[in-house]
Coordinates of C-alpha atoms in Angstrom, one line a residue:
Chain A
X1069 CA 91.4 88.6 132.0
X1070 CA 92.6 89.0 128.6
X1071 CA 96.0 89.0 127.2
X1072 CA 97.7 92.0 125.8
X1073 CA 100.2 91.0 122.8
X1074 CA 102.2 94.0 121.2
X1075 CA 103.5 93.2 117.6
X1076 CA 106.2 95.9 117.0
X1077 CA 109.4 96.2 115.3
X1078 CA 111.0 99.2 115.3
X1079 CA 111.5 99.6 111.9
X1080 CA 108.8 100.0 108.8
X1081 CA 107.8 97.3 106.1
X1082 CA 108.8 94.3 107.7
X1083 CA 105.5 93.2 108.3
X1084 CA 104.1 93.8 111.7
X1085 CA 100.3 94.5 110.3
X1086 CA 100.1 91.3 108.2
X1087 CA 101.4 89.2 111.0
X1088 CA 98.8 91.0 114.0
X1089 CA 96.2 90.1 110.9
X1090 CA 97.6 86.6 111.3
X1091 CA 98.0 85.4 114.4
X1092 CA 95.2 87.5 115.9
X1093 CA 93.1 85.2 113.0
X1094 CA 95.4 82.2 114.2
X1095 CA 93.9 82.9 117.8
X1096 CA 90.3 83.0 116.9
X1097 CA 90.5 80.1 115.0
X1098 CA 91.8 78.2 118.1
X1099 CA 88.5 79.7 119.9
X1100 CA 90.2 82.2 121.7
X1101 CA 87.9 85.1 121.9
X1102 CA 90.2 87.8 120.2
X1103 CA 90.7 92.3 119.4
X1104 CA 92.9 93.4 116.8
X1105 CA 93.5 97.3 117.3
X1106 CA 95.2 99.2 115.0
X1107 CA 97.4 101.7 116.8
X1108 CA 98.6 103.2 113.6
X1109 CA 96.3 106.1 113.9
X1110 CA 96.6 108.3 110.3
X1111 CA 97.9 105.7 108.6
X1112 CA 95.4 102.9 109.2
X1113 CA 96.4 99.6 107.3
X1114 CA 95.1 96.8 109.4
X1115 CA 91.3 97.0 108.4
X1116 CA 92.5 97.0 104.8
X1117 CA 94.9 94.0 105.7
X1118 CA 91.6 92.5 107.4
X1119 CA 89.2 93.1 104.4
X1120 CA 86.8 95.6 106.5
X1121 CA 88.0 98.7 105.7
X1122 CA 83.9 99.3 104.3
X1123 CA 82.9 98.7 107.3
X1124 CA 84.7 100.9 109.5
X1125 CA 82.3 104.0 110.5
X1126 CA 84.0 105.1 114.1
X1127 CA 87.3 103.7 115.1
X1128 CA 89.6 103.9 118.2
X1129 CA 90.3 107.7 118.3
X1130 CA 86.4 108.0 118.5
X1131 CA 86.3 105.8 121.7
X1132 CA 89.2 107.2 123.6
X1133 CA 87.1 110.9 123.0
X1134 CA 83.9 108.7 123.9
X1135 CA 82.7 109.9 120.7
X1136 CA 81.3 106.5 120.1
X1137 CA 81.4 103.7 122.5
X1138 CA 83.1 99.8 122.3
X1139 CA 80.2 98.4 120.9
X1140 CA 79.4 100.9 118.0
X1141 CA 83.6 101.0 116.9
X1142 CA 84.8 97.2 117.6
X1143 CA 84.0 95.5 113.6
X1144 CA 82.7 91.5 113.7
X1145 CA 85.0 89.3 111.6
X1146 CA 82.7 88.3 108.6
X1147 CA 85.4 85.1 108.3
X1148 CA 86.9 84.1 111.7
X1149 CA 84.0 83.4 114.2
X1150 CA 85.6 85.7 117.5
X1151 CA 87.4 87.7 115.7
X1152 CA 87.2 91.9 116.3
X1153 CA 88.9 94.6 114.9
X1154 CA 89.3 98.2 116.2
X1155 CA 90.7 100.1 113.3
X1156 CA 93.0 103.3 113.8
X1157 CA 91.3 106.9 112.4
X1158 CA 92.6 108.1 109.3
X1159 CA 92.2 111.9 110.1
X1160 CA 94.0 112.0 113.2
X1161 CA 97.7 112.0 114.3
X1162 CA 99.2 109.9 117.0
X1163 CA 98.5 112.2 119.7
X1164 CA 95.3 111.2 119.5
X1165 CA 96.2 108.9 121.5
X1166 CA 96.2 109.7 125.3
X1167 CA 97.4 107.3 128.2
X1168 CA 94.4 107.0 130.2
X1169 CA 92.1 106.9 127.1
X1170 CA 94.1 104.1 125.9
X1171 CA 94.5 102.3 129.3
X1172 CA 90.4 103.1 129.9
X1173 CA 89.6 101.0 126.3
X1174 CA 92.0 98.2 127.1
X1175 CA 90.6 97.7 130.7
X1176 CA 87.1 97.1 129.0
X1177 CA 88.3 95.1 126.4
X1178 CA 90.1 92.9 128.7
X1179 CA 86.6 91.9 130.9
X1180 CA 85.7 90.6 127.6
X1181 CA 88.4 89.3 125.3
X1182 CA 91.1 86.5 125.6
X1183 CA 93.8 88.1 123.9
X1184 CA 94.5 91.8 122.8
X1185 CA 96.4 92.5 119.7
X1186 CA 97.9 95.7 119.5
X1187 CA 99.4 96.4 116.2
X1188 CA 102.0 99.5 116.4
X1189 CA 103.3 101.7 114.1
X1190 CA 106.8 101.6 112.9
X1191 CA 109.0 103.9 114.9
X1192 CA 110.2 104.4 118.3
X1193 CA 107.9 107.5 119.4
X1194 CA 104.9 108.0 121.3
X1195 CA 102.5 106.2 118.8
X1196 CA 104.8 103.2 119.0
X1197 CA 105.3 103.4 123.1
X1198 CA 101.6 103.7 123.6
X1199 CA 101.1 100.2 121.8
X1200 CA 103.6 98.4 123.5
X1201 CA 103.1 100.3 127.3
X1202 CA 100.3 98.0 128.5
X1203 CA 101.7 94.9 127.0
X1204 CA 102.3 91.3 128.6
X1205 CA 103.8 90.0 125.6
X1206 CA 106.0 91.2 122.7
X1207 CA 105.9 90.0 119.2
X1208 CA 108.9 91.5 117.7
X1209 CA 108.8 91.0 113.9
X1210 CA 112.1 91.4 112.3
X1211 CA 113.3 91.1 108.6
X1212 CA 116.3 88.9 107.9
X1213 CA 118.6 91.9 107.5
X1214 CA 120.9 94.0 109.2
X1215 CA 119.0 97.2 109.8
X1216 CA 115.4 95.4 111.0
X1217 CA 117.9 93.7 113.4
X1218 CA 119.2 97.0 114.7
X1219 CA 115.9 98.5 115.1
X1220 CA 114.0 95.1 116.9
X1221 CA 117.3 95.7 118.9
X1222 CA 115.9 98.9 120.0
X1223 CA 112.5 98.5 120.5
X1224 CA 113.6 95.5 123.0
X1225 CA 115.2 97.9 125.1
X1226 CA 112.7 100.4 124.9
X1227 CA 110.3 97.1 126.2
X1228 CA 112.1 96.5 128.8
X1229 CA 112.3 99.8 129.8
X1230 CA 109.3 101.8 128.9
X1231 CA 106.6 99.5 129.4
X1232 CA 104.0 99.5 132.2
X1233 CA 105.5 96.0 133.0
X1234 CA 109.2 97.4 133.1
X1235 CA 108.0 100.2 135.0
X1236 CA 106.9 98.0 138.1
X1237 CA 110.3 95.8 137.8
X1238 CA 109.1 93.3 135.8
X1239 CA 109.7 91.8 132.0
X1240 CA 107.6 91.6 129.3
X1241 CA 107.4 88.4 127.8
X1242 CA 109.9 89.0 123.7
X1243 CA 108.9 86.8 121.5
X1244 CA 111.5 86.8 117.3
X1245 CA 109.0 86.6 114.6
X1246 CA 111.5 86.6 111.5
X1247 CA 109.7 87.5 108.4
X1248 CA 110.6 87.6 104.4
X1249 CA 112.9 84.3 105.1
X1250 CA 114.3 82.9 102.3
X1251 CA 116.6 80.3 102.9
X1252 CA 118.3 80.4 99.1
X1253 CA 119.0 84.2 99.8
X1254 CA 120.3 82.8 103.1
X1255 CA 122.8 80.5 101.6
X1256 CA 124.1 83.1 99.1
X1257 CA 124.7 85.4 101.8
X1258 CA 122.5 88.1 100.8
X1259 CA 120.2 87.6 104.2
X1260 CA 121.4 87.1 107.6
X1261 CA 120.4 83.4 109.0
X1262 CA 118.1 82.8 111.6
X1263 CA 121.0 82.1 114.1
X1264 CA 122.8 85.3 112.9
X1265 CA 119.4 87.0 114.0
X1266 CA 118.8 84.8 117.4
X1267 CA 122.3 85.6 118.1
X1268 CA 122.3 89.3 117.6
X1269 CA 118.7 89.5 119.8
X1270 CA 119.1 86.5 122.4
X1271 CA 115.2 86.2 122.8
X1272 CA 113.5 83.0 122.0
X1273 CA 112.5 82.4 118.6
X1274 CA 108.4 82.2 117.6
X1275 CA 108.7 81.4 114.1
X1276 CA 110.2 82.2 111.0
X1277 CA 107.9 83.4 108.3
X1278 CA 109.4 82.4 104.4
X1279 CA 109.3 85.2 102.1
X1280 CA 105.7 84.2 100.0
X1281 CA 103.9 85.4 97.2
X1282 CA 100.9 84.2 99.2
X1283 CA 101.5 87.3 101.7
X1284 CA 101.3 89.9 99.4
X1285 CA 98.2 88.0 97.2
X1286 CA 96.3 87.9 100.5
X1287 CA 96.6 91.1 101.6
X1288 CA 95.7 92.6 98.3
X1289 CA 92.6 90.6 98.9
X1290 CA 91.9 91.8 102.5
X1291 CA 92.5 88.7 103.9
X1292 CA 94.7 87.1 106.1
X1293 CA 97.6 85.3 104.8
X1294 CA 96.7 82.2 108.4
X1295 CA 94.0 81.7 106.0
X1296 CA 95.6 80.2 102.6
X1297 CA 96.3 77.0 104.5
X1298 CA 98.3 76.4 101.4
X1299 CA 100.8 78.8 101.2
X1300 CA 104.0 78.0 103.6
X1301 CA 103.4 81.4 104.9
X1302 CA 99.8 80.1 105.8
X1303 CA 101.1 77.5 107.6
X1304 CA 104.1 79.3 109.3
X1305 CA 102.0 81.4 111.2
X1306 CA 99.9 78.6 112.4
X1307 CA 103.0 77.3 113.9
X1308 CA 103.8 80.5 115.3
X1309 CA 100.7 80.8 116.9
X1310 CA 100.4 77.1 118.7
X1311 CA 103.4 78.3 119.8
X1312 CA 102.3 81.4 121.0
X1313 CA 99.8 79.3 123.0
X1314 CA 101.9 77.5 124.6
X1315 CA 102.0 74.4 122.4
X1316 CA 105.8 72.8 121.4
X1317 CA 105.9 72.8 117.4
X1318 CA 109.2 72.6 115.4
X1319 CA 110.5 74.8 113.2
X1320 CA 109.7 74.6 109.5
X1321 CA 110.8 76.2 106.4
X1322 CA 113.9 77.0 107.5
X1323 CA 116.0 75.2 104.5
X1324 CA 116.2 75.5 101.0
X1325 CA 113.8 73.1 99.6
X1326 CA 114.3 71.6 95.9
X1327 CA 111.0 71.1 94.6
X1328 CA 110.2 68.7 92.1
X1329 CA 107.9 70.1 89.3
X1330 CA 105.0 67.6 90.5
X1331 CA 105.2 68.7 94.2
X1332 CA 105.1 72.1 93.4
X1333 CA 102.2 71.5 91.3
X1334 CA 100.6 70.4 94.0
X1335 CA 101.1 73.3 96.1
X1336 CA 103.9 73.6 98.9
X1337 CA 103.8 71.5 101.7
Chain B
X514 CA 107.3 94.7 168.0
X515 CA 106.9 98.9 167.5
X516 CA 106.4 99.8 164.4
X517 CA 109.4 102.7 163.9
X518 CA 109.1 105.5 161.6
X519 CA 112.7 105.7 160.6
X520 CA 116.2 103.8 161.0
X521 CA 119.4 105.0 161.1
X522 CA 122.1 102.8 159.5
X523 CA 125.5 103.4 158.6
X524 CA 126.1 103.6 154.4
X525 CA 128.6 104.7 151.8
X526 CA 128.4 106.8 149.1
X527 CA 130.5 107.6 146.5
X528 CA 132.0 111.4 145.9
X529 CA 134.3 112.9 144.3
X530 CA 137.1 114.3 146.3
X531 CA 139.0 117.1 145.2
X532 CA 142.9 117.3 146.7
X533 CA 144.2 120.8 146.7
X534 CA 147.5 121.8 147.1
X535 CA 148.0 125.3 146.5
X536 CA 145.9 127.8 145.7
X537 CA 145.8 131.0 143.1
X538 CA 142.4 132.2 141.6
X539 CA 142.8 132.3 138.2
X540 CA 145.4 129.1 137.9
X541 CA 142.5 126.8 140.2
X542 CA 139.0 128.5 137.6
X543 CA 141.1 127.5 134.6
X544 CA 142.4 124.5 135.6
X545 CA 139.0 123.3 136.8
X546 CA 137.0 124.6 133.6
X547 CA 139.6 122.5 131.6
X548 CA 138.9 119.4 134.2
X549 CA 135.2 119.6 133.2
X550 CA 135.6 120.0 129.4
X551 CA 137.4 116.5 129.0
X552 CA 133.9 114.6 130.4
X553 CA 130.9 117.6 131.4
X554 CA 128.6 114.6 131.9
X555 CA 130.3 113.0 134.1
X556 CA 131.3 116.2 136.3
X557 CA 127.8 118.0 136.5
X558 CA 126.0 117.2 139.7
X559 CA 128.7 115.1 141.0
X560 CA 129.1 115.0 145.1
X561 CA 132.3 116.3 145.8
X562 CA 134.3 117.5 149.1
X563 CA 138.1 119.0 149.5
X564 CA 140.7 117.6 150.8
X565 CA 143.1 120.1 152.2
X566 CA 145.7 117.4 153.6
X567 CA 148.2 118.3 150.9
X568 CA 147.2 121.9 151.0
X569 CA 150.1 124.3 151.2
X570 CA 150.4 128.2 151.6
X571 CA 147.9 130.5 153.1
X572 CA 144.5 130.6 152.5
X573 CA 141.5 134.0 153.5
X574 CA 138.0 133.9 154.0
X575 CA 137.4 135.2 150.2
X576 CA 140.0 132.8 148.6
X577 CA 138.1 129.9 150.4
X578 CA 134.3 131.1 149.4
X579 CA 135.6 131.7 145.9
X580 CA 136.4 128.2 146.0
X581 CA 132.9 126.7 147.1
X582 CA 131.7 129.2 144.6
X583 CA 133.6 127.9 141.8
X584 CA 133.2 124.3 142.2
X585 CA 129.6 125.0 142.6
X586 CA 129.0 127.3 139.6
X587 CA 131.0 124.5 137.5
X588 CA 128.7 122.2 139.0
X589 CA 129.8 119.9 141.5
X590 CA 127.8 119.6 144.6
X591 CA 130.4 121.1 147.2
X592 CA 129.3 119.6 150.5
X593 CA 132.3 118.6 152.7
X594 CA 136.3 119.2 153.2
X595 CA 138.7 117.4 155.3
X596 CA 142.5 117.2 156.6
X597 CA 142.6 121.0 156.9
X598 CA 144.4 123.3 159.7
X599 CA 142.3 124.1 162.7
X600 CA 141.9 128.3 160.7
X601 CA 141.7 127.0 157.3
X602 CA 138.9 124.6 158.8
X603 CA 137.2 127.1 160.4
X604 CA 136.9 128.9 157.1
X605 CA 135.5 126.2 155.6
X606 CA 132.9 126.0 158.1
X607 CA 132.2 129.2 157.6
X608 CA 131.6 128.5 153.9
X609 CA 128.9 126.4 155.2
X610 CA 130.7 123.3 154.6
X611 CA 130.6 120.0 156.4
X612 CA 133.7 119.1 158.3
X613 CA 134.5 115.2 157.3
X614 CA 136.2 113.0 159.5
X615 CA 139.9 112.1 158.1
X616 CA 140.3 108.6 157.6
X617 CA 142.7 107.0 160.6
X618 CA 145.7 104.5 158.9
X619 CA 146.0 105.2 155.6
X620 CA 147.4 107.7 154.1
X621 CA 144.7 108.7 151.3
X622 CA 146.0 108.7 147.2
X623 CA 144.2 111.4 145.2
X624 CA 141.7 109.7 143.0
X625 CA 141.7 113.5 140.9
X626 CA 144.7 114.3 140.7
X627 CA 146.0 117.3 138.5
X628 CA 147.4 116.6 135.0
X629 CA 150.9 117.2 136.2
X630 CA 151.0 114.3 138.7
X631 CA 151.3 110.8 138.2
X632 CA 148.0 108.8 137.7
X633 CA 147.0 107.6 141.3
X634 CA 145.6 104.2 142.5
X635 CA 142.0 104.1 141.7
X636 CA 141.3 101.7 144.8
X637 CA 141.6 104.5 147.6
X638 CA 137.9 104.7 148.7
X639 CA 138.1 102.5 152.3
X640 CA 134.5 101.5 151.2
X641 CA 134.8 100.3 147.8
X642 CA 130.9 100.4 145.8
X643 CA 130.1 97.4 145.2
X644 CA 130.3 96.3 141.4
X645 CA 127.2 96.6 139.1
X646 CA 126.1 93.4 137.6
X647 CA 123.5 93.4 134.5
X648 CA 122.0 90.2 133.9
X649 CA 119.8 91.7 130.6
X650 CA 121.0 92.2 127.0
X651 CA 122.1 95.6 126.4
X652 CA 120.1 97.2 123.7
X653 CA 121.0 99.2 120.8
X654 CA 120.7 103.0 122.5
X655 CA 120.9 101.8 126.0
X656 CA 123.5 103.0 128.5
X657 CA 124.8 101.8 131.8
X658 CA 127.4 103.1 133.9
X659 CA 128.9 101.9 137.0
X660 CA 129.8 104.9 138.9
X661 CA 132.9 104.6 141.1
X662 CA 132.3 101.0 140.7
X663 CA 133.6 97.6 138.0
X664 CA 130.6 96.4 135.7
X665 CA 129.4 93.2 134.8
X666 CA 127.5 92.1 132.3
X667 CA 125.9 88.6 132.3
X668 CA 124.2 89.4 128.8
X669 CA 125.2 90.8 125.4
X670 CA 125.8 94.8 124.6
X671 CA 124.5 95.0 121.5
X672 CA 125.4 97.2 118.7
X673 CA 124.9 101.2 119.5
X674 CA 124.6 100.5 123.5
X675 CA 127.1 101.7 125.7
X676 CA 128.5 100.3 128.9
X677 CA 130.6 102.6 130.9
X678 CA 132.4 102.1 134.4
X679 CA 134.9 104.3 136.8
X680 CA 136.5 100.4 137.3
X681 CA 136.7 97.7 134.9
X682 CA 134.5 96.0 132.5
X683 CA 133.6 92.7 132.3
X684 CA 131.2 91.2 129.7
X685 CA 130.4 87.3 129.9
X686 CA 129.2 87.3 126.1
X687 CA 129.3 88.8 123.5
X688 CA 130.6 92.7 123.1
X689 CA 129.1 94.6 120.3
X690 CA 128.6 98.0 121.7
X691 CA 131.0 100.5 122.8
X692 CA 132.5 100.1 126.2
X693 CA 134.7 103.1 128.2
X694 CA 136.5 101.9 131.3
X695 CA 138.1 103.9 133.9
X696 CA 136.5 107.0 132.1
X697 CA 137.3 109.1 135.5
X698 CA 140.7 108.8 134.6
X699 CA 141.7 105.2 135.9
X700 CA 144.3 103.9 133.5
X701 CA 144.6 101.0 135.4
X702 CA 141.2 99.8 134.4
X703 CA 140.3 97.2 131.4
X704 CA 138.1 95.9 129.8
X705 CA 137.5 91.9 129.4
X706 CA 135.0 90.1 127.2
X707 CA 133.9 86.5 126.0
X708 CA 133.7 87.8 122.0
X709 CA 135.2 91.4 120.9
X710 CA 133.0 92.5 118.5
X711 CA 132.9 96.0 119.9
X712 CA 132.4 99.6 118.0
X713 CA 134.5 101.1 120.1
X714 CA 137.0 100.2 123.4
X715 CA 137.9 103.0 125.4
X716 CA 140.3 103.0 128.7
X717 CA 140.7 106.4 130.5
X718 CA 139.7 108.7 127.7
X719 CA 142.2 107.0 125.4
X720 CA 140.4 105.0 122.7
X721 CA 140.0 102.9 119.3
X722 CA 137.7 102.1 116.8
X723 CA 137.4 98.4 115.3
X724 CA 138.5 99.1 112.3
X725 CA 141.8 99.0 114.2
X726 CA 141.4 96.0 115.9
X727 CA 143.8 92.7 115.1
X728 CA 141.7 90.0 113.3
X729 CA 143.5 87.7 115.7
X730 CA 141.0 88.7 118.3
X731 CA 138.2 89.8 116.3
X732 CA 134.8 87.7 117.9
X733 CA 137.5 85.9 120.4
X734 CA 137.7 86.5 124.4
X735 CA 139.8 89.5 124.7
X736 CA 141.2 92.0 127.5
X737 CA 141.7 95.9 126.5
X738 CA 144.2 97.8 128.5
X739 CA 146.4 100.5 128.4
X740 CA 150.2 100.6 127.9
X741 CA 152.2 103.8 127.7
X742 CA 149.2 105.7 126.9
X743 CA 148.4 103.4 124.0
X744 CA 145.5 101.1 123.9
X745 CA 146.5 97.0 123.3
X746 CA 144.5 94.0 122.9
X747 CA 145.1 90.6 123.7
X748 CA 143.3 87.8 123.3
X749 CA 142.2 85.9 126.9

C-alpha cells in the first residue's frame, strides 16, 4: 500500500514543484518504487522540472475521463530507475479534477507504488484541496519570509481540517521544508531564521534547503536539483529525504559558512 | 444483555434566556433589533426561552404571540418560558411554547440583561458547559468559539486565527491571533496567555489593537481585563 505525500504551501514560487522533483527522485534512488503527479492542471511545470515534458502525450486529466488509461499516461524516468511521472494537462482548468476521478487513480496507483507524490498548485482552492485531500503526509515548503509563513500557516489548518484524514478524526503527518535559506541574509536580518519559522508553525522540521544557483541551473536543464550531488542544495534534499524515511540525519547548512577560495574551488561540501 | 434501540439520559444544554420585565411592542422590536446589531452572528439560531419571573404588568394573547413572533423572525429559536403567572403561562402555552421548570434555590441573575441594568454574573447557568480545550495550533483563518463556556488552548493561535469564548480565555503559548472574551456581554471575563503577541484583545465588545499594547508585556505572559469600561493589561 503506497504512501500519499502532498507537497503544498499555500503560497506561489517558493518551490513546491522543484522539491516533489526532488525528493520524489530522492525516493527512487533509495529503491522505493515511486509517482510524481502534477496536480497543477493548466499550468503544468513538473514534467518541465523533470526533463519529460517531450514525452508527455496524455496526462492525468485524460485518465480521470478514462480517455487514456494508467499505463498509456504514467512517463518512465529515463534517469532514476522507479521513477514515474503523471504530468497535469495544459488545456484544462482545475475543475478537471473531480473527487472520485482523483480518489479512482490514486487507489490504482497505490496497488503498485511505494510512495505518491502529489505536487499542488499554489493557492488555497479546490485545485490545491484536491492534492492534499487523500494525503498521509504533508510536505509543507515554506520560504524564509513572512508572507510564505502566513500562507504554510494556512494551508496547515486547511490540512487538518479538510483532508480525508481530518475528516475521519485523524492528523495528517506536517512535515517544514524551508527553502531559499541563506544564512548571511539570516544574520542581517533580511530573512526570518529557521527558529523564527519553527516557532511561528510548531511542526517538526524536514530540512532546510540553502538558497542555490544549482536549483535554478537544474531546472532549466529538466533535471532534478537531488541529482547535482554537488550543489548544497543536492545534498539538502538527500537529507531531507532519509529523513522523510524515517532515518535520523542532522541538520546542515544552517550557518554562514566562510569559504576559503580553494574549498570553493572544489565545490561546496 | 438486550441490545436497546435508544437511551434516555439526563444532559444540558446551553440557551439563551431572555428576562422580560415589562412589555410595549414597539419599545421590546426596537430594543431587540438593536440587541442583534451589536453581534448578528452570535444571535441567529441561538436557543432561547423567556423568563417571565421579573415580568411586570399585563400581558394578552396577541402581545404574547407577537413576542414568539418577534424573537423568531429576529432569529432566535423561541422554544421555552418559565417563572410566569398561572394566565400569562397559559398564553405561552398557547403560543406553542414549552413550559420549563423554575430552578428551586437560587434566585436566577439575568445573563441578557437590558443596557440599562447593571452587568449580571455570568456564572448563573446551575449546569455550567464544560470548558473547551484545543490541544492543536490555531491556524491563520481558523476560528474556535467556546459557546457559553471558558476556552483553552494547549497550542499556539497563530496570526489571522480567532479564538472566541462567552467565558475566559486561556492560551498556554503563544497568542498571535485575535482573541474576544466574554463576547455575550460578560465583562467579567479575560483573557490570559503565556506570550501576548496578539492582533487584537477584545473583552465584552470593548477592544484594542497591538499597536496599543505596553512594550512591557509585548511576547511576555499577560492577563487582559476590563476596568471601567477600558481594556488593561498586565503582565502575569
Amino acid at each position: 500500500m503506497a504512501k500519499i505525500i502532498v507537497v503544498t504551501s499555500g503560497k506561489g514560487g517558493v518551490g513546491k514543484t522543484t522539491s516533489s522533483a526532488a525528493i520524489s527522485t530522492g525516493l527512487a534512488l533509495r529503491g522505493h518504487k515511486t509517482v510524481v503527479i502534477d496536480f497543477d492542471v493548466g499550468l503544468r511545470n513538473l514534467d518541465l522540472i523533470m526533463g519529460c515534458e517531450r514525452r508527455v502525450v496524455y496526462d492525468f486529466v485524460n485518465v480521470i475521463n478514462k480517455e487514456a488509461n494508467l499505463k498509456q499516461a504514467l512517463i518512465k524516468d529515463k534517469r532514476t530507475e522507479g521513477l514515474y511521472v503523471l504530468p497535469a494537462s495544459q488545456t484544462r482548468d482545475k475543475d478537471a479534477l473531480t473527487h472520485d476521478g482523483v480518489e479512482a487513480v490514486l487507489n490504482e496507483l497505490a496497488e503498485d507504488f511505494d510512495y505518491i507524490i502529489c505536487d499542488s498548485p499554489a493557492g488555497i482552492e479546490q485545485g490545491a484541496q484536491m492534492a492534499l485531500y487523500f494525503a498521509e503526509e504533508a510536505i509543507v515548503v515554506t520560504n524564509p519570509e513572512v508572507s510564505s509563513v502566513r500562507d504554510s500557516d494556512r494551508i496547515l489548518g486547511i490540512l487538518q481540517s479538510k483532508s480525508r484524514l481530518a475528516e475521519q478524526g485523524k492528523q495528517v503527518k506536517e512535515h517544514l521544508l524551508l527553502t531559499r535559506y541563506n544564512p548571511e541574509r539570516v544574520a542581517s536580518a533580511e530573512m526570518l531564521s529557521v527558529a523564527d519559522v519553527e516557532e511561528i508553525l510548531a511542526i517538526p522540521l524536514l530540512g532546510v534547503i540553502p538558497e542555490s544557483e544549482a536549483v535554478l541551473k537544474a531546472s532549466n536543464q529538466g533535471s532534478p536539483v537531488i541529482l547535482d550531488e554537488n550543489s548544497e542544495a543536492g545534498q539538502a534534499y538527500s537529507d531531507a529525504v532519509a529523513r522523510l524515511v524515517g532515518e535520523d540525519v542532522e541538520h546542515r547548512f544552517l550557518e554562514m559558512q566562510k569559504k576559503g577560495f580553494l574549498k570553493r574551488l572544489l565545490g561546496g561540501k | 444483555m438486550a441490545d436497546p434501540c435508544f437511551h434516555i439520559k439526563g444532559t444540558s444544554v446551553t440557551s439563551m434566556v431572555l428576562d422580560l420585565y415589562r412589555y410595549q411592542r414597539d419599545e421590546f422590536a426596537e430594543t431587540l433589533r438593536q440587541k442583534i446589531e451589536t453581534a448578528p452572528l452570535f444571535f441567529t439560531g441561538s436557543p432561547l426561552f423567556l423568563n417571565l419571573a421579573s415580568f411586570t404588568g399585563g400581558m394578552d394573547k396577541t402581545q404574547m404571540q407577537s413576542i414568539v413572533s418577534e424573537c423568531r423572525s429576529a432569529g432566535f429559536q423561541l422554544y421555552g418560558f418559565r417563572g410566569a403567572e398561572e394566565h400569562v403561562a397559559q398564553m405561552a402555552k398557547d403560543a406553542g411554547l414549552v413550559h420549563l421548570p423554575t430552578p428551586r434555590p437560587r434566585t436566577e441573575q439575568a445573563p441578557e440583561a437590558p443596557a440599562s441594568e447593571p452587568t449580571p454574573q455570568p456564572a448563573a447557568n446551575s449546569n455550567p458547559t464544560p470548558t473547551k480545550v484545543i490541544s492543536k495550533p490555531v491556524r491563520s483563518g481558523q476560528q474556535v468559539y467556546a459557546e457559553g463556556a471558558d476556552l483553552i488552548l494547549l497550542a499556539p493561535v497563530s496570526e489571522g486565527a480567532e479564538v472566541i469564548a462567552d467565558g475566559n480565555i486561556h492560551v498556554y503559548s503563544a497568542l498571535r491571533g485575535r482573541a474576544l472574551a466574554g463576547v455575550r456581554d460578560n465583562s467579567n471575563a479575560r483573557i490570559f496567555c503565556q506570550k501576548l503577541e496578539a492582533e487584537l484583545v477584545s473583552i465584552a465588545g470593548h477592544f484594542i489593537l497591538n499597536d496599543s499594547f505596553s512594550e512591557a508585556v509585548w511576547k511576555k505572559p499577560a492577563q487582559v481585563f476590563l476596568q471601567d469600561d477600558s481594556i488593561e493589561i498586565a503582565a502575569l
